[in-house]
XYZ file of C-alpha atoms in Angstrom:
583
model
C 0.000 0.000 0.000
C 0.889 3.897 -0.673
C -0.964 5.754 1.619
C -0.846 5.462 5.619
C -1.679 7.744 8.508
C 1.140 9.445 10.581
C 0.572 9.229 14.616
C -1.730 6.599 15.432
C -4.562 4.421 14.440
C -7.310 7.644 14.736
C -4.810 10.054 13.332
C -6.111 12.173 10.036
C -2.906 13.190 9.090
C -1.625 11.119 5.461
C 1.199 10.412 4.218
C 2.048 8.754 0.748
C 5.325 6.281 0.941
C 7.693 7.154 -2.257
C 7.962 4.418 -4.798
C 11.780 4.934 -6.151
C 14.297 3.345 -3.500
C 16.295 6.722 -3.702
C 13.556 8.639 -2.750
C 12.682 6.343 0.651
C 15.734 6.798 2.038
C 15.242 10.541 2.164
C 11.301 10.336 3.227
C 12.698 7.575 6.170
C 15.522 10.595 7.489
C 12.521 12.977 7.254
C 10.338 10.974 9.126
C 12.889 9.482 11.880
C 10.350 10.120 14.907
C 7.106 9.172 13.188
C 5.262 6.048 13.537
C 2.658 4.817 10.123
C -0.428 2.996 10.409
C -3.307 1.509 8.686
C -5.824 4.154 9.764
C -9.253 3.585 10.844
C -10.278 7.093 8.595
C -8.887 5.092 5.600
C -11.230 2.040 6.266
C -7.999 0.004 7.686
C -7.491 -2.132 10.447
C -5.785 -0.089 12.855
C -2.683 -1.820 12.538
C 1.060 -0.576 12.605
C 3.089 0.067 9.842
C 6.869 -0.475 8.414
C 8.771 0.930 4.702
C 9.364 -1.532 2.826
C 12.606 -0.797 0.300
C 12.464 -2.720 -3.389
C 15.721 -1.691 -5.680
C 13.663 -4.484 -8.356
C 10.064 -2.872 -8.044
C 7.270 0.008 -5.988
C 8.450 0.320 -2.928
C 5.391 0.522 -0.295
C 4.088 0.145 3.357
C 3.432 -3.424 4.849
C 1.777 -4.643 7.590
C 4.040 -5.465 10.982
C 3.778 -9.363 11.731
C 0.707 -10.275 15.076
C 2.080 -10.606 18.442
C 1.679 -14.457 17.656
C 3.459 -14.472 14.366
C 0.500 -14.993 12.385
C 0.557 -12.564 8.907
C -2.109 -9.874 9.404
C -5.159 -10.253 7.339
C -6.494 -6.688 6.759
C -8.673 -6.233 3.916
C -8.112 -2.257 3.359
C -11.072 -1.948 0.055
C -8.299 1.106 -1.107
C -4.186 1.588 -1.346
C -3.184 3.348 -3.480
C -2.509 7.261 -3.813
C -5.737 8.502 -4.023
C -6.872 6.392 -1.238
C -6.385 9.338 1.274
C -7.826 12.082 -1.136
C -10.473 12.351 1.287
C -7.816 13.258 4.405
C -5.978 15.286 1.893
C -9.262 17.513 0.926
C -9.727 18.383 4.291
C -6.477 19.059 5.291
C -6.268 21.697 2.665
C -9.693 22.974 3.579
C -8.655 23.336 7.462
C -5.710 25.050 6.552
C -8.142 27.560 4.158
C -10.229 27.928 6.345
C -7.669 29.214 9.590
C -6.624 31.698 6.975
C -9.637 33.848 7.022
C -10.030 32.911 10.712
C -12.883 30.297 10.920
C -13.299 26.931 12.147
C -14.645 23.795 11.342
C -15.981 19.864 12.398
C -15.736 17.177 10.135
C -16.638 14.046 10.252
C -16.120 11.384 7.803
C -19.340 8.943 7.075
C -19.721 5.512 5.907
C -18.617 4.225 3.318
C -15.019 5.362 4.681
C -13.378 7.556 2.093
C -16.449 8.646 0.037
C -17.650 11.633 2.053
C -16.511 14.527 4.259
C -19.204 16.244 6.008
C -17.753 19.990 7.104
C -19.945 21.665 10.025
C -18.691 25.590 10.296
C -19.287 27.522 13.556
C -21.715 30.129 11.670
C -23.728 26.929 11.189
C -22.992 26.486 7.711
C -22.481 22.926 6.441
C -20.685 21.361 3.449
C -21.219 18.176 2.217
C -18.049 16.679 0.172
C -18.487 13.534 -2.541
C -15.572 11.747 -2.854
C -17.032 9.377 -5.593
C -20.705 7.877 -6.278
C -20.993 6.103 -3.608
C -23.999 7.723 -2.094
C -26.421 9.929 -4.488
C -26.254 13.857 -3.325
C -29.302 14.846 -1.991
C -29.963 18.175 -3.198
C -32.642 18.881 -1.043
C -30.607 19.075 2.022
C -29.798 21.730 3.538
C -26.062 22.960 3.010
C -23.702 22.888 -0.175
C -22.997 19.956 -2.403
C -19.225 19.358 -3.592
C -18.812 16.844 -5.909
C -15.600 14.237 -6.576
C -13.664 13.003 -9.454
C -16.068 10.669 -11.211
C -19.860 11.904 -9.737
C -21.807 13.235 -12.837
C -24.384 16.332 -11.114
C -28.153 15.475 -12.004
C -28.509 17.859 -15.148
C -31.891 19.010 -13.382
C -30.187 20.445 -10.901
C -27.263 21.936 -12.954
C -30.129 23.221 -15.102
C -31.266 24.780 -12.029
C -28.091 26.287 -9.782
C -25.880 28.885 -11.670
C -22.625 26.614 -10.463
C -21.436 23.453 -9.227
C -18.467 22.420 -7.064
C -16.321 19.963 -7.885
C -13.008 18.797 -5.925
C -9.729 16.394 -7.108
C -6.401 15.891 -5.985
C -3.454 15.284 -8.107
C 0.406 14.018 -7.203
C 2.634 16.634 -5.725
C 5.945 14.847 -5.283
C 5.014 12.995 -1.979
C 1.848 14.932 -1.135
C -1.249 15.702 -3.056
C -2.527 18.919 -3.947
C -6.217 19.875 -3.439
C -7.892 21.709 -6.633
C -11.771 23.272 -6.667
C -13.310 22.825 -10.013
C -16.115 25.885 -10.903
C -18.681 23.779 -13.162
C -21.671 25.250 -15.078
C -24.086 24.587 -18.192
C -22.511 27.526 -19.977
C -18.525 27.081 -19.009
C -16.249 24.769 -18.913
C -15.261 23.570 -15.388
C -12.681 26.094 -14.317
C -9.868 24.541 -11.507
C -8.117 26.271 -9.143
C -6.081 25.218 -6.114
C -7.990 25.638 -2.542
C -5.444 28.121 -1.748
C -6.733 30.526 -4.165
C -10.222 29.957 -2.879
C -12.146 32.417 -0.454
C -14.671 32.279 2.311
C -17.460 34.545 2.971
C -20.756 35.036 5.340
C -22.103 32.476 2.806
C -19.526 29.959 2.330
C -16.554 28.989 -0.014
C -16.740 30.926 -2.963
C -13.969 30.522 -6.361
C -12.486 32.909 -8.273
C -15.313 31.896 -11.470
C -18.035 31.689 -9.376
C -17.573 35.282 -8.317
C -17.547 35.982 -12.338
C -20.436 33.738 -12.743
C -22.741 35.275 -10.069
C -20.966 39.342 -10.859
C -22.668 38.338 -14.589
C -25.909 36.845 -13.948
C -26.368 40.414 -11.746
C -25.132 42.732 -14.639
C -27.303 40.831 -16.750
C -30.295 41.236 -14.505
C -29.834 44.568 -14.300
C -29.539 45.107 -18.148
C -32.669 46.913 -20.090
C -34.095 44.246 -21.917
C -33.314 45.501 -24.925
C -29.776 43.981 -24.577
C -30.915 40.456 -24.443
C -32.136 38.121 -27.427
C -35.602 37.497 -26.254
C -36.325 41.737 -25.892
C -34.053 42.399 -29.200
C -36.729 41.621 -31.911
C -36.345 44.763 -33.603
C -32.475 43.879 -34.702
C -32.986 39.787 -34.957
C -35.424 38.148 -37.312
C -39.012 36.805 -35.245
C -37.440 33.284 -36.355
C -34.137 33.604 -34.226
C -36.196 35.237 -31.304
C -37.955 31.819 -31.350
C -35.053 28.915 -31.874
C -33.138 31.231 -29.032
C -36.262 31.057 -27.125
C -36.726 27.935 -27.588
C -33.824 26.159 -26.622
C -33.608 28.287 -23.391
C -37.070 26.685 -23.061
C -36.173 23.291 -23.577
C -33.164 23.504 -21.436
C -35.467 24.723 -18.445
C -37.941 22.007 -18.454
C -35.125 19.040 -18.824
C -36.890 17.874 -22.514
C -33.317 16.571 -23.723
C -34.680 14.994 -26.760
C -36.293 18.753 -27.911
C -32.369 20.465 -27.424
C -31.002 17.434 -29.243
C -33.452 18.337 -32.844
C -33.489 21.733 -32.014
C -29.341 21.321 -32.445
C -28.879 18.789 -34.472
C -31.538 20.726 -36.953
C -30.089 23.834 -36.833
C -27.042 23.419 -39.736
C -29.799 24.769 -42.821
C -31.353 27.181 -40.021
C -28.169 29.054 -39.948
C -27.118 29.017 -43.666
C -29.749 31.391 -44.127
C -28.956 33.947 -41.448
C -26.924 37.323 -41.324
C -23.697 37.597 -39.544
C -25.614 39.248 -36.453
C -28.453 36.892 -36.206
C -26.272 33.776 -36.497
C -23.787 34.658 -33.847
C -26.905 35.114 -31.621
C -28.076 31.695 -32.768
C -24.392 30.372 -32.198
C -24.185 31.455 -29.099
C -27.246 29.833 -27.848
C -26.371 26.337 -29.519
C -23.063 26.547 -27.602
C -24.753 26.575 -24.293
C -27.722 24.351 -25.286
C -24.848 21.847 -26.562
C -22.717 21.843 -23.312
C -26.287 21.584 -21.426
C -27.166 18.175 -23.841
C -23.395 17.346 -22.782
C -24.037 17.259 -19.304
C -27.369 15.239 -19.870
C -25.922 12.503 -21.866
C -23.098 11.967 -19.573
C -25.861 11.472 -16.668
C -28.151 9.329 -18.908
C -24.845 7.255 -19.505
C -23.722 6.772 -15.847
C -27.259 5.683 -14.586
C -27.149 2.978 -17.134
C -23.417 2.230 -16.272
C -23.981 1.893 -12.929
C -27.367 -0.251 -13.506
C -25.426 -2.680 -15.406
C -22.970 -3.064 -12.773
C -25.615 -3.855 -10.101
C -27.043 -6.549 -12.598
C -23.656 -7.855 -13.167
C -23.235 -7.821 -9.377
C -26.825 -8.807 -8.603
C -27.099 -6.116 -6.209
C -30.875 -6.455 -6.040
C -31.098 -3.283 -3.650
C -28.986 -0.887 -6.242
C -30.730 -2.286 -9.743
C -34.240 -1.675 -7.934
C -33.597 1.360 -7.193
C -32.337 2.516 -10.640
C -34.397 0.910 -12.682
C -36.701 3.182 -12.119
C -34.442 6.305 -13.362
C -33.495 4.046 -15.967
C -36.797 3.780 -17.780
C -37.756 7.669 -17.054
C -34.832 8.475 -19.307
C -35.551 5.909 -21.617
C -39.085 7.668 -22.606
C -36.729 10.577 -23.585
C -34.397 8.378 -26.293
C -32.277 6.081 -25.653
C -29.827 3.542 -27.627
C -30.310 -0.088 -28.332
C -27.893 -0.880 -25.445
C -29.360 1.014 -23.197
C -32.818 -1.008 -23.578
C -30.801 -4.129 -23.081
C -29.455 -3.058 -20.042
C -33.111 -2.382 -18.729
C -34.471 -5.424 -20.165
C -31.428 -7.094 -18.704
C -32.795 -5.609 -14.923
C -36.286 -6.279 -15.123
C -35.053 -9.979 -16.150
C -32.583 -9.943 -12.976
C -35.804 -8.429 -10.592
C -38.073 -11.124 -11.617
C -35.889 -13.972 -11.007
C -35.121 -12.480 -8.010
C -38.341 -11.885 -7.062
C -38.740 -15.371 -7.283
C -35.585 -16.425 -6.054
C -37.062 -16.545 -2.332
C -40.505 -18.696 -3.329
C -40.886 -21.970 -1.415
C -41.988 -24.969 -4.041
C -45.765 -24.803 -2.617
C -46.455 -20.675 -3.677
C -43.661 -21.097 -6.845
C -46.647 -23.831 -7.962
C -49.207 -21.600 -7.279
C -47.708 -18.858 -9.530
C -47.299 -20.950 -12.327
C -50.814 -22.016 -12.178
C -51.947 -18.135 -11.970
C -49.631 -17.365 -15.130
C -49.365 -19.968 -16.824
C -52.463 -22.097 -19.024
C -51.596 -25.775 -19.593
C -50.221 -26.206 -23.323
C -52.761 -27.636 -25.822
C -52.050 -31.420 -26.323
C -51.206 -30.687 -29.717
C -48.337 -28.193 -29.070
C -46.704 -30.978 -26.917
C -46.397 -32.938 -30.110
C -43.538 -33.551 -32.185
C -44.738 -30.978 -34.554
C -44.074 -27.789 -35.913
C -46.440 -26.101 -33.381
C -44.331 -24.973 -30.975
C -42.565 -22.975 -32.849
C -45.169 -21.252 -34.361
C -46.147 -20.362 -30.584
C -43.226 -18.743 -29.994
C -43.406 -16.649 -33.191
C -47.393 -16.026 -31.989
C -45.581 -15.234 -28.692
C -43.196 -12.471 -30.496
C -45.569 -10.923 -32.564
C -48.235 -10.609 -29.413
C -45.305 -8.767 -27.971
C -44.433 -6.396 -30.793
C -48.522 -5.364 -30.975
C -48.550 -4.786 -27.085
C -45.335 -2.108 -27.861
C -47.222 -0.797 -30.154
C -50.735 -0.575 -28.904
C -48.817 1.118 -25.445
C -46.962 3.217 -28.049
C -49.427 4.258 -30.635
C -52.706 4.212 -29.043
C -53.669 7.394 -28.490
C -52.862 8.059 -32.316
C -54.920 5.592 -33.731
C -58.332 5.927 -35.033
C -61.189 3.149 -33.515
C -61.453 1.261 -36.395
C -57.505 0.742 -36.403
C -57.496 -0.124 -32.654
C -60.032 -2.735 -32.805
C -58.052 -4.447 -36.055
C -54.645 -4.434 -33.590
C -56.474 -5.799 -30.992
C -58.193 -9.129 -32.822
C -54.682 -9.682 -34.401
C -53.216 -9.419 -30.617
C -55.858 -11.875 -29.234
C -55.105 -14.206 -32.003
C -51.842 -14.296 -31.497
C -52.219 -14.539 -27.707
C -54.615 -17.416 -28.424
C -51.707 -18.918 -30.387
C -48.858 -18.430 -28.420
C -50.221 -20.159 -25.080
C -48.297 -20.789 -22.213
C -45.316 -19.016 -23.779
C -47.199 -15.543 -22.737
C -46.629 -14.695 -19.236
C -49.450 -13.873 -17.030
C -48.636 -10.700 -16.554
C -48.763 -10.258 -20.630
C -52.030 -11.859 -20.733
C -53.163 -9.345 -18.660
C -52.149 -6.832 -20.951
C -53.844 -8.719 -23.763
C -57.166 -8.472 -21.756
C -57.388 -5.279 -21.286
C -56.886 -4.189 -24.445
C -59.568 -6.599 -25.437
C -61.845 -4.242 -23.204
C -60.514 -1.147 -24.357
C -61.635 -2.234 -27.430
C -65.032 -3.315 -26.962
C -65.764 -0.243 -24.649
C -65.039 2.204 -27.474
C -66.993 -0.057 -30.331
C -70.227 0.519 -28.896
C -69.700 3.992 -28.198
C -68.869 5.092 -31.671
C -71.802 3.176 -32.915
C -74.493 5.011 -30.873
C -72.726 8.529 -32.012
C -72.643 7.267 -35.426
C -76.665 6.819 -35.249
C -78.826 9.524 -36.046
C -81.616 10.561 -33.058
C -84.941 12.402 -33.190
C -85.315 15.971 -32.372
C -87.636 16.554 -29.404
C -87.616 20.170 -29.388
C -86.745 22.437 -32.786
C -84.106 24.463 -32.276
C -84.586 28.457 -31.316
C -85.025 30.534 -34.383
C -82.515 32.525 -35.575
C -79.860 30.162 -33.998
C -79.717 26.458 -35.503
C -78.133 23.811 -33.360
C -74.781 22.111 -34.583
C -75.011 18.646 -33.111
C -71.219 18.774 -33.615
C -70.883 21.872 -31.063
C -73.605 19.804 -28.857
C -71.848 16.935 -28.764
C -67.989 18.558 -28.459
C -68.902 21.221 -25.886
C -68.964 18.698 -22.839
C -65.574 16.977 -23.950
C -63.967 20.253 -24.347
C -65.063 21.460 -21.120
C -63.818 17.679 -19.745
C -60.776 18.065 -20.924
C -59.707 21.650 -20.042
C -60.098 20.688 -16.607
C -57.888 17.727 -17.368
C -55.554 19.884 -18.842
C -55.749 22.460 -16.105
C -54.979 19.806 -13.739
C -51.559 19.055 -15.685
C -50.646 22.875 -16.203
C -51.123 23.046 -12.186
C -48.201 20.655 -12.251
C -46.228 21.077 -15.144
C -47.087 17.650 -16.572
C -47.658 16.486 -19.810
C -50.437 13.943 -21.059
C -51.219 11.815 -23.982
C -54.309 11.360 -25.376
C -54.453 7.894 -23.954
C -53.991 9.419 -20.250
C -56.656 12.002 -21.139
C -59.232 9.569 -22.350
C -58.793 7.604 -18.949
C -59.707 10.237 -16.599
C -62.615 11.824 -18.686
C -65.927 11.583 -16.406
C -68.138 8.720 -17.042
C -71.090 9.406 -19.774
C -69.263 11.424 -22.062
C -69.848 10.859 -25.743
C -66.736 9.010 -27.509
C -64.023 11.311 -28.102
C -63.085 10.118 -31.322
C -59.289 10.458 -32.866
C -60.971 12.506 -35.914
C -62.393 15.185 -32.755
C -59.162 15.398 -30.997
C -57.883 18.874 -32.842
C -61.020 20.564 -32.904
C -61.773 19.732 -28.826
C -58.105 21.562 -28.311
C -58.881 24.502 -30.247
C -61.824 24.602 -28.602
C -59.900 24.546 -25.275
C -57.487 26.963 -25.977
C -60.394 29.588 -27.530
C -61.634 29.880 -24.296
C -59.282 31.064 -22.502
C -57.296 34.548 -22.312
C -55.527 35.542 -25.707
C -52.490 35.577 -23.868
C -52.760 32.604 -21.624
C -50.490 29.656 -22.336
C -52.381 26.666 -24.669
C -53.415 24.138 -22.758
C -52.649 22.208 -25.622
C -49.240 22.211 -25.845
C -49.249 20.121 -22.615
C -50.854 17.132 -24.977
C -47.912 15.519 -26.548
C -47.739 11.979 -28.769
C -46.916 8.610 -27.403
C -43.197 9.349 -27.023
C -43.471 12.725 -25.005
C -42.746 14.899 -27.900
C -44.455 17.712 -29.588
C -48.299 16.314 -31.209
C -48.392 16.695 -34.701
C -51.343 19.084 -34.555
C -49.915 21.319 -32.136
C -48.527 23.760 -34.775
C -52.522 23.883 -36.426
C -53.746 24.074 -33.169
C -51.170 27.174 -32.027
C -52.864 28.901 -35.235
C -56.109 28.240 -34.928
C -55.231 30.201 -30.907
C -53.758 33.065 -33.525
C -50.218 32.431 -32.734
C -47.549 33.318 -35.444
C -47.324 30.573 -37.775
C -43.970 28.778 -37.499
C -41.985 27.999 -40.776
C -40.920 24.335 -40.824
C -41.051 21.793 -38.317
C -37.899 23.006 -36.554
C -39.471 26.584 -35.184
C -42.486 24.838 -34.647
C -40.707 22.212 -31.706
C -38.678 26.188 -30.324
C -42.528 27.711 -30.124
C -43.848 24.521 -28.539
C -41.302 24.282 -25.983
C -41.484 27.729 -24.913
C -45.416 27.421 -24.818
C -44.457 24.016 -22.475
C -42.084 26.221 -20.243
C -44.461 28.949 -19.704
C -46.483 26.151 -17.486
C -43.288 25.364 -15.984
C -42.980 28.969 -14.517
C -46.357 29.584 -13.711
């Protein structure tokens, strides 16, 4: 091992053992009247410790023999040089902090060597994360730094004009302590702690005194300096991709910055020099904002597929869950088999604990005994599993597509699914079957529905004169009024719904809302309410959480500016989206 602790067995003072023979003979005359040991602050076992000197390879500490003899058995989980970074880190922030006169406790939680909590007399605390050991909680109160190695949650760099970061690097025989300044807009600016100062509310950096100096010019600005207020020097177009991608970047909708960048080579072919270095500018930041995302999105899944690999049931259960939020936002064909590969692992282990009496009992819930005829020596079988499959692909789809898809088209999916279902037998799980069901009901509750609004029904009373009655207005008023509310339920929390989620909590006794109706019920909405309001309807997206289709016909119909390709239309609708966010 490299690292040891000078004093004792509680001591927090480290020292790194040279690994060049030369150099240990000079660090031993140094260090004459010291004593080394396997500290209990670097998750060791307390024990003391002699130089060893190699001329042939590293020279390093070892472990003195037991009383009896015996060779000692400690299991230290870390050795080498950065082993002590956490010791290191706050021996540089003591040191910082008698500088401007203050003092500090720290304490160093389990798992040894991953944090450093820092408790100031003025009762501010600091929280320090060595590596990824244990998730930052955000929420509590006091300031996150964050280790070599721990990606921030982009929602919350979104959110905060900085983060802290902290690393140490090889000094000779010591290790120097460096603060990293890390933001959407800026790359993450070092420094060493010694150039770092303290004030009434806590350490501050030399950038994020620049950060916070700008964001307080820039507040102070007339508005006619920024993009958004300049409309009379950039085109309405730039306003809105600028606008947009601010937007996008507020509400967390990675998949919106990725088009709204990876669309924007033909937007800016077209531009002056002025408007495109406005447009520039704001890709820059958008693209070091979709940086930071992808690098999250990349470590979840990382550190999901070690837990699977590890069968860590605890860890993959609780990211599995992250996992698939981020996969409703994009994500690659590995990425899906590393979730696929989790729910697999969760199952079994789900299982894994079943005595033989209740494992029987679940395979007669999900399971139905095979047909005679598929136990045969025949072809059948394998035509099961291909029913299997394909009853699979139409449940993806149905979950996918639904809420695009006119009646007719739903009830065609839904007989294939049940025949294939009906095929496939036991090799449908019950859980599946389930699935299969209820779109079976789905189905048949929207069939006679459209049927009875299909058929034509006899006038009781004529309608006033002067004013004929449009069965279509009589029969889309009550669904439009339904689904405001609806919607005004989701702009309350800055959610968005599909059509599928919409048609489930619509009261009871509604006519059908048919897919044909679904525009004209939004416009509806939206022509209600204030000119100026935000639409509701932009908080109606498609299966995959993205802009509807309709949405830029809808925004015109509400009289806003008509967007020119498909591009400004996504900028308008996430600013339209972020105005909810706000509110």
């Amino acid at each position: 091992m490299q690292t040891a602790v000078i004093g004792d067995e509680h001591s927090d003072v480290p020292i790194i053992l040279p690994t060049e023979a030369i150099e240990l003979d000079v660090f031993r005359r140094a260090h004459q009247q010291d004593t080394f040991w396997c500290g209990l602050l670097l998750g060791g076992c307390g024990g003391q410790l002699a130089t060893k000197l190699y001329v042939d390879r590293q020279c390093h500490f070892q472990h003195n023999p037991l009383p009896n003899g015996a060779p000692n058995t400690c299991r230290r989980p870390s050795v080498g040089e950065s082993s002590a970074d956490h010791l290191y880190v706050k021996s540089a922030m003591s040191r910082s902090l008698l500088e401007y006169g203050r003092a500090a406790r720290f304490a160093f939680p389990p798992p040894i060597g991953s944090l450093v909590d820092v408790d100031l007399e003025d009762g501010l605390s600091l929280r320090i994360h060595m590596d990824a050991a244990v998730r930052p909680d955000w929420e509590r109160q006091g300031a996150v730094i964050l280790g070599p190695g721990v990606v921030p949650d982009p929602d919350v760099l979104a959110g905060c004009p900085y983060v802290y970061r902290v690393r140490c690097d090889s000094d000779g025989a010591n290790r120097r302590v460096w603060i990293g300044t890390q933001s959407l807009a800026r790359p993450t600016e070092w420094v060493p702690f010694s150039e770092c100062t303290w004030t009434d509310e806590g350490l501050l950096t030399p950038a994020a005194s620049r950060i916070m100096r700008d964001r307080s010019e820039a507040g102070s600005r007339p508005a006619a300096a920024g993009p958004s207020a300049g409309r009379g020097a950039l085109p309405e177009s730039v306003v809105t991709f600028v606008r947009g991608l601010e937007a996008a970047q507020r509400t967390g909708t990675v998949d919106h910055v990725r088009r709204l960048c990876n669309g924007s080579s033909s937007f800016l072919d077209g531009l002056s020099s002025t408007a495109r270095a406005e447009a520039e500018r704001a890709l820059t930041e958008a693209k070091a904002w979709l940086a930071t995302h992808e690098e999250y999105q990349r470590r979840i899944f990382k550190d999901l597929e070690a837990a699977v690999r590890e069968r860590r049931a605890w860890d993959v259960r609780s990211g599995i869950q992250q996992a698939a939020s981020l996969t409703r936002r994009g994500a690659s064909a590995e990425e899906h088999r590393i979730l696929a590969a989790a729910r697999a692992y969760l199952r079994e282990h789900d299982y894994a604990d079943q005595s033989p009496a209740q494992a029987a009992v679940r395979r007669q819930l999900h399971y139905k005994p095979a047909p005679a005829a598929s136990r045969s020596k025949s072809k059948k079988p394998n035509r099961a599993k291909e029913s299997a499959a394909r009853a699979r692909a139409l449940l993806e789809r149905l979950d996918r597509e639904s809420d695009l898809l006119a009646d007719d088209e739903l009830a065609q999916l839904v007989e294939e699914l049940t025949r294939a279902a009906n095929i496939a037998g036991p090799n449908l799980r019950g859980p599946e079957r389930k699935r299969v069901a209820s779109w079976g009901r789905k189905a048949r509750q929207r069939r006679p529905a459209r049927t009875a609004a299909t058929q034509p029904r006899a006038r009781t009373k004529p309608p006033a004169a002067g004013k004929p009655e449009s069965p279509a207005r009589v029969k889309l008023d009550p669904l439009a009024a339904a689904v405001k509310t609806i919607l005004q339920k989701a702009a309350a929390t800055g959610t968005t719904l599909t059509w599928a989620q919409i048609r489930a909590q619509l009261p009871p006794g509604l006519p059908a809302l048919e897919r044909s109706q679904q525009t004209s019920v939004l416009i509806q909405v939206d022509r209600s309410r204030a000119g100026t309001a935000p639409l509701l309807s932009a908080l109606v997206t498609g299966a995959d959480h993205d802009m509807h289709p309709a949405y830029p016909r809808i925004a015109a119909a509400a009289g806003r500016p008509q967007p020119r390709g498909n591009l400004e239309a996504v900028a308008q609708w996430a600013v339209e989206v972020s105005r909810f966010q706000r509110a």
